[in-house]
Amino acid sequence: MALKRGLSSVGVHRNRSSGSRFPIVILVLFSVLAPLVFFVGRGLHISDQNGVQSDYTKQNVDWRERLALQSIRNIFTKEVIDVVTTSTADLGPLSLDSFRKGNLSASWKVIGVETSVEDDATSQSNQKATDLKQEMSQIKEGRLLDDDHSSDTPAKTIRRQLRDNRRAKRAAELVQQDNEAILKLENAAIERSKAVDSAVLGKYNIWRKEIENDNPDSTVRLMRDQIIMAQVYVSIAKMKNKLVLQQELLIRLKESQRAVGESTVDADLPHSAPEKIKTMGQVLSKAREQLYDCKFVIGKLRAMLQTSEEQVRSLKKQSTFLSQLAAKTIPNAIHCLSMRLTIEYYLLPVEKRKFPRSENLENPNLYHYALFSDNVLAASVVVNSTITNAKDPSKHVFHLVTDKLNFGAMNMWFLLNPPGKATIHVENVDEFKWLNSSYCPVLRQLESAAMKEYYFKADNPTKSASSNLKYRNPKYLSMLNHLRFYLPQVYPKLDKILFLDDDIVVQKDLTGLWSVDLHGKVNGAVETCGESFHRFDKYLNFSNPHISRNFDPNACGWAYGMNMFDLKEWKKRDITGIYHRWQNMNEDRTLWKLGTLPPGLITFYGLTHPLEKSWHVLGLGYNPSVDKKEIEHAAVVHYNGNMKPWLELAMTKYRSYWIKYIKYDHPYLRSCNLSE
C-alpha cells in the first residue's frame, strides 16, 4: 500500500520527494526487461542465421549492408547480382568472401528461364553452374567435417534438414533441366539428319541405329597416326644412324600397315589390331626417347604433308578425267546390242526395212517428237515411256535421227519392237547433204586444226588443255548435238515439235504441251534458275563486250531436254541465222565454252516462254537430293549430269524410274548380258 501511495503521489503531486523513488523504479524495470531483451535478441540472431528473416529486418537495411551491396555491384555482373537476389531466401545469408572466392552454388541458377537448344550462352552457364555445384559440395563436406552437431537442439536439426532438402531439390531440378536440354539437342540433331540423303552418307551416317559406337573409326585413326609417326622416326633414325631402331620400326610399320589395309571403321580391323597398337606404342616410345627432335619432326611432317597434297591434286585431276570418260563412253553391253542389231538389219531384205504409217510424218495435226541419239537403249526408253503414258498413241509421231554407225541398230530395234499404234521414223544425220561446213559454222570449227589441237592433245601442258576436261566430250564433236538448231530445215512441213533428249523418261501424257500458249515466243522451256543459280553469267563470258552489251547477267537460264518449239515463229525470226552469227563470233571460244546450252540461251534470248516446273524435273544425273514428290508428280524426269541411268555410276535411288521401261528378258538384251 505504501508503494502504491508513493507511486500515486508521484503521478499527482509531482513533489520533490518522488525523485528519490524514480531510480528504484528504473532499476526494477531493467532487472526484468534486460534478460527478456537478451534472449529475444539471441533468438532473432539464431533465426537470422538459419535463413528466417523478419519483415522488420527486411525493411530496415543497415547502412553497412547497403555499402556491401554497392561493392558487390561494382565487382560482379548484373546476372550474378540477380541470381543472388532471387536465391537468398532459400540459401540463407550470403558472404562477400564467398563471392570473391568464386564459391557460388549451382543452385543459384535462375529458375523459370527456358533452356534453348541452340543457345550457347545458356549451355555455358549450365557448365559453370555444374562446376560451382561441385565446389559448393566440397565446401559443404568440409563444413560438415569441421562442425560438431552433437550439441544441436532439435529445432536446429530440423531447420538444417529442411535446408538440405531444399538444396537437394534444387540440385535435382538442375539435373532435370540439363537432361531436358540434352534431349532437345539430340532430337534437333535427329530431325536435321532426316533431311540428309542417306544415299550420300551411306554407312557413315552417325544416326543409323546399327552404329552404336560414337567413334566407330577411332582405332583405325589411332593406328594410322602411329603409322605416320613411325614413318617420321624411321627417317630420323636413318639420318642419325640408329640402324637397329630403324629396323625395328620398319618391322612394326609393315605389321600395322597390313593390319589396317583399306579399313575405314573399327569393325573391319583384325582381332590382332589391339596387340599391334600396343607393340607399336612401345617402339614409338623408345624412338621418342632416343630420336625426338622438334625441328626434325616438324620438318618431316611438313614434307609428308606437301607430298600428300600433291598426291591429292593429282588424284583429283585423274578422277575428274576418268569420271568424264566413264560418263561419255557407251558401256560394252550397249555397244554389243548395237552391233548385233546392225548385223541383223543389213541381213534384212530392203522391202522389210520400212516402217508403217509413213503418211503421218508430215501431218501437222498430230503430235510430233524430235529425238537425236546414238544410244539404242536410251532411245527405246524415251519412246516406250512416251507411248505407255499417252492417252491416244496413234496420234504420236517420233522422228529419230542418229549417226551412220547406229543407223542400222536403231532401225532394227524399232522394227523388232514397234511402238504400238504410234508412228516412228529413223534418219541418218550423215545423209543431210545441206548440213555441211560451208553452211554450218560449228561444223567448220569442228574440222579446224585449232579444235583438233584442243580435243586430241590432252597432254598439252597449256592451260586450255589441262583445265577444261569436262568439255572434252565426244558429243561436242557430233552434229547430233547441234542439230537442234536446224529443226525447221529438218522438218519443213511441221508447225510445232517437241524436242526430247535421250536421257529423259516420260511419266505422263504430254499432249497438253501442244495446247500451251507460248505468247508469240519460239521456245517453251522450264526455267532452271533459283536465287543465284543457273543464270546467264554461269554460262557466258560477261567480260567480253559483245556479251555484256547484249545480255543481262542475271537473266534466268532454262533447260534443254524437253522443249516445245514453234517452227512458224522460228522461221519468222530467223532463229537459225541468229545462231550462225553468234557461233561465228565464238570461233576462238571467248564468248562461251563448248556445248549447246550457252548458244541456246543467246539464240532464244527474250524468245523463251517459261513452262510449269512440273512438266520437267531435272537433276537425276547429279543431284542426290531431288524431292521424291517432285519426281513422282513430274511429266518428264531428266538424268542430266554424268550419272546416266545406263551407267554403273548411276544413282541407284533414281534408276528405277528408267529401268521400268526396259524388257530385260528380250533375247538381244540377254545375249549382251544387259541386266538390272
XYZ file of C-alpha atoms in Angstrom, residues 17 50 122 128 132 138 200 207 227 238 259 272 296 302 345 397 492 567 572 621 625 675:
22
model
C 10.307 13.543 -2.598
C 19.040 -20.124 -40.417
C 22.830 -20.949 -71.657
C 29.585 -23.052 -64.843
C 30.172 -24.285 -58.894
C 33.224 -29.709 -51.329
C 25.150 -39.637 -99.784
C 22.386 -41.535 -86.772
C 51.981 -45.316 -88.870
C 68.304 -43.401 -90.687
C 46.544 -54.803 -90.219
C 45.114 -58.690 -83.591
C 63.411 -32.734 -87.385
C 55.720 -30.727 -93.312
C 19.319 -55.083 -140.027
C 4.863 -39.398 -134.307
C 9.962 -28.101 -143.054
C 8.566 -23.634 -136.000
C 9.774 -15.614 -138.994
C 22.087 -37.407 -113.047
C 18.555 -34.728 -103.020
C 20.522 -56.768 -116.708
